[in-house]
Coordinates of N, CA, C and O in Angstrom, one line a residue:
M12 N 0.8 -1.2 0.0 CA 0.0 0.0 0.0 C 0.9 1.2 0.0 O 1.9 1.3 0.7
Y13 N 0.5 2.2 -0.8 CA 1.3 3.5 -1.0 C 0.8 4.5 0.1 O -0.4 4.7 0.2
N14 N 1.7 5.1 0.8 CA 1.3 6.1 1.8 C 1.7 7.5 1.2 O 2.9 7.7 0.8
C15 N 0.8 8.4 1.2 CA 1.1 9.8 0.8 C 1.7 10.5 2.0 O 1.2 10.5 3.1
I16 N 2.8 11.1 1.8 CA 3.5 11.9 2.8 C 3.3 13.3 2.6 O 3.6 13.8 1.5
N17 N 2.9 14.0 3.6 CA 2.7 15.5 3.5 C 4.1 16.1 3.5 O 4.9 16.0 4.4
K18 N 4.4 16.8 2.4 CA 5.7 17.4 2.2 C 5.9 18.6 3.1 O 7.0 19.1 3.3
N19 N 4.8 19.2 3.6 CA 4.8 20.3 4.6 C 4.7 19.8 6.0 O 3.6 19.9 6.6
T20 N 5.8 19.3 6.5 CA 5.8 18.8 7.9 C 5.9 19.9 8.9 O 5.6 19.7 10.1
L21 N 6.3 21.1 8.4 CA 6.4 22.3 9.3 C 5.0 22.9 9.4 O 4.1 22.8 8.5
P22 N 4.8 23.7 10.4 CA 3.5 24.5 10.5 C 3.5 25.6 9.5 O 4.6 26.1 9.0
G23 N 2.3 26.1 9.1 CA 2.2 27.3 8.3 C 2.4 28.5 9.1 O 2.5 28.5 10.3
P24 N 2.3 29.7 8.5 CA 2.6 30.9 9.2 C 1.5 31.2 10.3 O 1.9 31.8 11.3
L25 N 0.3 30.8 10.1 CA -0.7 31.1 11.1 C -0.6 30.1 12.3 O -0.7 30.6 13.5
E26 N -0.2 28.9 12.1 CA -0.1 27.9 13.1 C 1.3 28.1 13.9 O 1.3 27.8 15.1
A27 N 2.3 28.5 13.2 CA 3.6 28.8 13.9 C 3.5 30.0 14.7 O 2.8 30.9 14.4
G28 N 4.1 30.0 15.8 CA 4.1 31.1 16.7 C 5.5 31.3 17.3 O 6.5 31.0 16.6
W29 N 5.6 31.8 18.5 CA 6.9 32.0 19.2 C 6.7 31.6 20.6 O 5.9 32.2 21.3
K30 N 7.4 30.5 21.0 CA 7.3 30.0 22.4 C 5.8 29.8 22.9 O 5.4 30.2 23.9
G31 N 5.0 29.2 21.9 CA 3.6 28.9 22.3 C 2.6 30.1 22.1 O 1.5 29.9 22.3
E32 N 3.1 31.2 21.7 CA 2.2 32.4 21.5 C 2.1 32.7 20.0 O 3.0 32.7 19.3
A33 N 0.8 33.0 19.6 CA 0.6 33.3 18.2 C 1.2 34.7 17.9 O 1.2 35.6 18.7
V34 N 1.7 34.8 16.6 CA 2.2 36.1 16.2 C 1.4 36.6 15.0 O 1.6 37.8 14.6
C35 N 0.6 35.8 14.4 CA -0.2 36.1 13.2 C -1.7 36.0 13.5 O -2.1 35.1 14.2
E36 N -2.5 36.8 12.9 CA -3.9 36.7 13.0 C -4.5 36.8 11.6 O -3.9 37.5 10.7
I37 N -5.7 36.3 11.3 CA -6.3 36.4 10.0 C -7.1 37.7 9.9 O -7.8 38.1 10.8
V38 N -6.8 38.4 8.8 CA -7.4 39.7 8.5 C -8.6 39.4 7.5 O -9.6 40.0 7.6
E39 N -8.3 38.5 6.6 CA -9.3 38.2 5.5 C -9.0 36.7 5.1 O -7.9 36.3 5.0
D40 N -10.1 36.0 4.8 CA -10.0 34.6 4.3 C -11.2 34.4 3.4 O -12.3 34.3 3.9
N41 N -10.9 34.2 2.1 CA -11.9 33.9 1.2 C -11.5 32.8 0.2 O -10.4 32.3 0.4
K42 N -12.2 32.5 -0.8 CA -11.8 31.4 -1.7 C -10.6 31.7 -2.5 O -10.0 30.7 -3.1
E43 N -10.2 32.9 -2.6 CA -9.0 33.2 -3.5 C -7.8 33.7 -2.7 O -6.7 33.6 -3.2
L44 N -8.0 34.2 -1.5 CA -6.9 34.8 -0.8 C -7.0 34.7 0.8 O -8.1 34.7 1.3
R45 N -5.9 34.5 1.5 CA -5.9 34.6 2.9 C -4.9 35.7 3.3 O -3.7 35.6 2.8
V46 N -5.3 36.6 4.1 CA -4.4 37.7 4.5 C -4.2 37.6 6.0 O -5.1 37.5 6.8
L47 N -2.9 37.6 6.3 CA -2.5 37.5 7.8 C -1.8 38.8 8.1 O -1.0 39.4 7.4
K48 N -2.0 39.2 9.4 CA -1.2 40.3 10.0 C -0.4 39.7 11.0 O -0.9 39.1 12.0
C49 N 1.0 39.9 10.9 CA 1.9 39.3 11.8 C 2.7 40.4 12.5 O 3.2 41.3 11.9
T50 N 2.7 40.3 13.9 CA 3.3 41.4 14.7 C 4.4 40.8 15.5 O 4.2 39.8 16.2
F51 N 5.6 41.5 15.5 CA 6.7 41.0 16.2 C 7.3 42.1 17.1 O 7.9 43.0 16.6
E52 N 7.1 41.9 18.4 CA 7.7 42.9 19.3 C 9.2 42.6 19.4 O 9.6 41.5 19.0
P53 N 10.0 43.4 20.0 CA 11.4 43.1 20.1 C 11.6 41.8 20.9 O 10.9 41.6 21.9
G54 N 12.5 41.0 20.4 CA 12.8 39.7 21.0 C 11.8 38.6 20.7 O 12.0 37.5 21.1
I55 N 10.8 38.9 19.9 CA 9.8 37.9 19.4 C 10.1 37.5 18.0 O 10.5 38.3 17.2
G56 N 9.9 36.2 17.7 CA 10.2 35.7 16.4 C 9.0 34.9 15.9 O 7.9 35.0 16.4
H57 N 9.3 34.1 14.9 CA 8.4 33.2 14.2 C 9.1 31.9 14.0 O 10.0 31.9 13.2
E58 N 8.7 30.9 14.8 CA 9.4 29.6 14.7 C 9.5 29.1 13.2 O 8.7 29.6 12.4
K59 N 10.3 28.1 13.0 CA 10.5 27.6 11.6 C 9.1 27.2 11.0 O 8.4 26.4 11.7
H60 N 8.8 27.7 9.9 CA 7.5 27.4 9.2 C 7.6 27.5 7.7 O 8.6 28.0 7.2
Y61 N 6.6 27.1 7.0 CA 6.6 27.2 5.6 C 5.6 28.2 5.2 O 4.6 28.6 5.9
H62 N 5.8 28.7 3.9 CA 4.8 29.6 3.3 C 4.5 29.0 1.9 O 5.4 28.6 1.2
N63 N 3.2 29.0 1.6 CA 2.8 28.7 0.2 C 3.2 30.0 -0.6 O 3.5 31.0 0.0
P64 N 3.0 30.0 -1.9 CA 3.2 31.2 -2.7 C 2.5 32.4 -2.0 O 1.3 32.3 -1.7
H65 N 3.2 33.6 -1.9 CA 2.5 34.7 -1.2 C 3.2 36.0 -1.6 O 4.2 36.0 -2.3
F66 N 2.5 37.1 -1.2 CA 3.0 38.4 -1.3 C 3.0 39.0 0.1 O 2.0 38.8 0.8
G67 N 4.0 39.7 0.4 CA 4.1 40.4 1.8 C 4.3 41.9 1.7 O 5.0 42.3 0.7
Y68 N 3.8 42.6 2.7 CA 4.0 44.0 2.7 C 4.4 44.4 4.2 O 3.7 43.9 5.1
T69 N 5.4 45.2 4.4 CA 5.8 45.7 5.7 C 5.1 46.9 6.1 O 5.3 48.0 5.5
L70 N 4.2 46.8 7.1 CA 3.5 48.0 7.6 C 4.4 48.8 8.5 O 4.3 50.0 8.4
V71 N 5.2 48.1 9.3 CA 6.1 48.8 10.2 C 7.4 47.9 10.2 O 7.4 46.8 10.6
G72 N 8.5 48.5 9.7 CA 9.7 47.8 9.6 C 10.5 47.5 10.9 O 10.1 48.0 12.0
G73 N 11.6 46.8 10.8 CA 12.4 46.4 11.9 C 13.6 45.7 11.5 O 13.9 45.5 10.3
K74 N 14.4 45.3 12.5 CA 15.6 44.5 12.2 C 15.4 43.1 12.6 O 15.0 42.8 13.8
F75 N 15.8 42.1 11.7 CA 15.5 40.7 11.9 C 16.7 39.9 11.7 O 17.5 40.2 10.8
R76 N 16.7 38.7 12.4 CA 17.7 37.7 12.1 C 16.8 36.6 11.3 O 15.8 36.1 11.9
I77 N 17.2 36.3 10.1 CA 16.5 35.3 9.3 C 17.3 34.1 9.1 O 18.5 34.2 8.8
T78 N 16.7 32.9 9.3 CA 17.4 31.6 9.1 C 16.5 30.9 8.0 O 15.3 30.7 8.2
D79 N 17.2 30.6 6.9 CA 16.5 29.9 5.9 C 17.5 29.0 5.1 O 18.5 28.7 5.7
T80 N 17.1 28.5 4.0 CA 17.9 27.6 3.2 C 19.3 28.1 2.8 O 20.2 27.4 2.5
T81 N 19.4 29.5 2.8 CA 20.7 30.1 2.4 C 21.6 30.4 3.6 O 22.7 30.8 3.4
G82 N 21.1 30.2 4.8 CA 21.9 30.4 6.0 C 21.2 31.4 7.0 O 20.0 31.5 7.0
I83 N 22.1 32.1 7.8 CA 21.6 33.0 8.8 C 22.1 34.4 8.4 O 23.3 34.6 8.1
R84 N 21.2 35.4 8.4 CA 21.6 36.8 8.1 C 20.8 37.7 8.9 O 19.6 37.4 9.3
N85 N 21.3 38.9 9.2 CA 20.6 40.0 9.9 C 20.2 41.0 8.8 O 21.1 41.4 7.9
V86 N 19.0 41.4 8.8 CA 18.5 42.4 7.8 C 17.7 43.5 8.4 O 16.9 43.2 9.4
D87 N 17.8 44.7 7.9 CA 16.9 45.8 8.2 C 15.8 45.8 7.2 O 16.0 45.9 6.0
V88 N 14.6 45.6 7.7 CA 13.4 45.6 6.8 C 12.7 46.9 6.9 O 12.1 47.2 8.0
P89 N 12.7 47.8 5.9 CA 12.1 49.1 6.0 C 10.6 49.1 5.9 O 10.0 48.2 5.3
T90 N 10.0 50.0 6.5 CA 8.5 50.2 6.4 C 8.2 50.4 4.9 O 9.0 51.1 4.2
G91 N 7.2 49.8 4.4 CA 6.8 49.9 3.0 C 7.5 48.9 2.1 O 7.2 48.9 0.9
Y92 N 8.3 48.1 2.6 CA 9.0 47.0 1.8 C 8.0 45.9 1.4 O 7.3 45.5 2.3
S93 N 8.1 45.5 0.2 CA 7.2 44.4 -0.2 C 8.1 43.2 -0.7 O 9.3 43.4 -1.1
F94 N 7.6 42.0 -0.7 CA 8.3 40.8 -1.0 C 7.3 39.8 -1.5 O 6.2 39.8 -1.2
S95 N 7.8 38.8 -2.3 CA 7.0 37.8 -2.8 C 7.8 36.5 -3.1 O 9.0 36.6 -3.3
K96 N 7.1 35.4 -3.0 CA 7.6 34.1 -3.4 C 6.6 33.4 -4.2 O 5.4 33.4 -3.9
N97 N 7.1 32.8 -5.3 CA 6.2 32.0 -6.2 C 6.2 30.5 -6.0 O 5.6 29.8 -6.7
E98 N 7.0 30.1 -5.0 CA 7.1 28.7 -4.6 C 7.0 28.6 -3.1 O 7.1 29.5 -2.4
I99 N 6.9 27.3 -2.6 CA 6.8 27.1 -1.2 C 8.2 27.4 -0.6 O 9.2 27.0 -1.2
S100 N 8.3 28.1 0.5 CA 9.5 28.5 1.1 C 9.4 28.2 2.6 O 8.3 28.1 3.2
T101 N 10.6 28.1 3.3 CA 10.6 27.9 4.7 C 11.6 28.9 5.3 O 12.6 29.3 4.7
H102 N 11.4 29.3 6.6 CA 12.3 30.2 7.3 C 11.9 30.3 8.7 O 10.8 29.9 9.1
E103 N 12.8 30.9 9.5 CA 12.5 31.3 10.9 C 13.0 32.7 11.0 O 14.0 33.1 10.4
V104 N 12.3 33.5 11.8 CA 12.7 34.9 11.9 C 12.7 35.3 13.4 O 12.0 34.7 14.2
L105 N 13.5 36.3 13.8 CA 13.6 36.8 15.1 C 13.8 38.3 15.0 O 14.7 38.8 14.3
N106 N 12.9 39.1 15.7 CA 13.1 40.5 15.8 C 14.2 40.9 16.7 O 14.1 40.7 17.9
I107 N 15.3 41.3 16.2 CA 16.5 41.7 17.0 C 16.6 43.2 17.2 O 17.6 43.6 17.7
G108 N 15.6 43.9 16.7 CA 15.6 45.3 16.8 C 15.0 45.8 18.1 O 14.7 45.0 19.0
E109 N 14.8 47.1 18.2 CA 14.2 47.7 19.4 C 12.8 48.2 19.2 O 12.2 48.9 20.1
T110 N 12.2 47.9 18.0 CA 10.8 48.4 17.7 C 9.9 47.2 17.3 O 10.4 46.1 16.9
T111 N 8.6 47.4 17.5 CA 7.7 46.3 17.0 C 7.5 46.4 15.5 O 7.2 47.5 15.0
A112 N 7.6 45.3 14.8 CA 7.5 45.3 13.4 C 6.2 44.6 13.1 O 5.7 43.6 13.8
V113 N 5.5 45.0 11.9 CA 4.2 44.4 11.6 C 4.2 44.2 10.0 O 4.6 45.1 9.3
F114 N 3.7 43.0 9.7 CA 3.7 42.6 8.3 C 2.3 42.1 7.9 O 1.6 41.6 8.7
L115 N 1.9 42.3 6.6 CA 0.8 41.7 6.0 C 1.3 40.6 5.1 O 2.2 40.9 4.3
I116 N 0.7 39.4 5.2 CA 1.1 38.3 4.3 C -0.1 37.9 3.5 O -1.1 37.5 4.2
M117 N -0.1 37.9 2.2 CA -1.2 37.6 1.4 C -0.9 36.3 0.7 O 0.0 36.2 -0.2
E118 N -1.6 35.2 1.0 CA -1.4 33.9 0.5 C -2.4 33.6 -0.6 O -3.6 33.7 -0.4
Y119 N -1.9 33.2 -1.8 CA -2.8 32.8 -2.9 C -3.4 31.4 -2.6 O -2.7 30.5 -2.1
K120 N -4.6 31.2 -3.0 CA -5.2 29.9 -2.8 C -5.4 29.2 -4.2 O -5.3 29.8 -5.2

């Protein structure tokens, strides 16, 4: 018998949190799009998780340590910065700055 294995063994961005606390909330969820608002106070991150194809927008920027398939790097994410991925991706982030950062993540269905 053939067993199907879920290739996404990591949690998604809504299910992933930081030390048991949620960092994202649903703003909109319909048949075409799910929009998440993710808030990271200083010292708060987002445990390792996956993203389906998505577009993101930075409402309030900050300084982050990002761990992904390319390694570990520190980045300054400015307010108004947008980003997108057309494939499934994984990463972990940590707010290493002194301000609260806020993002909108729009996931295509």
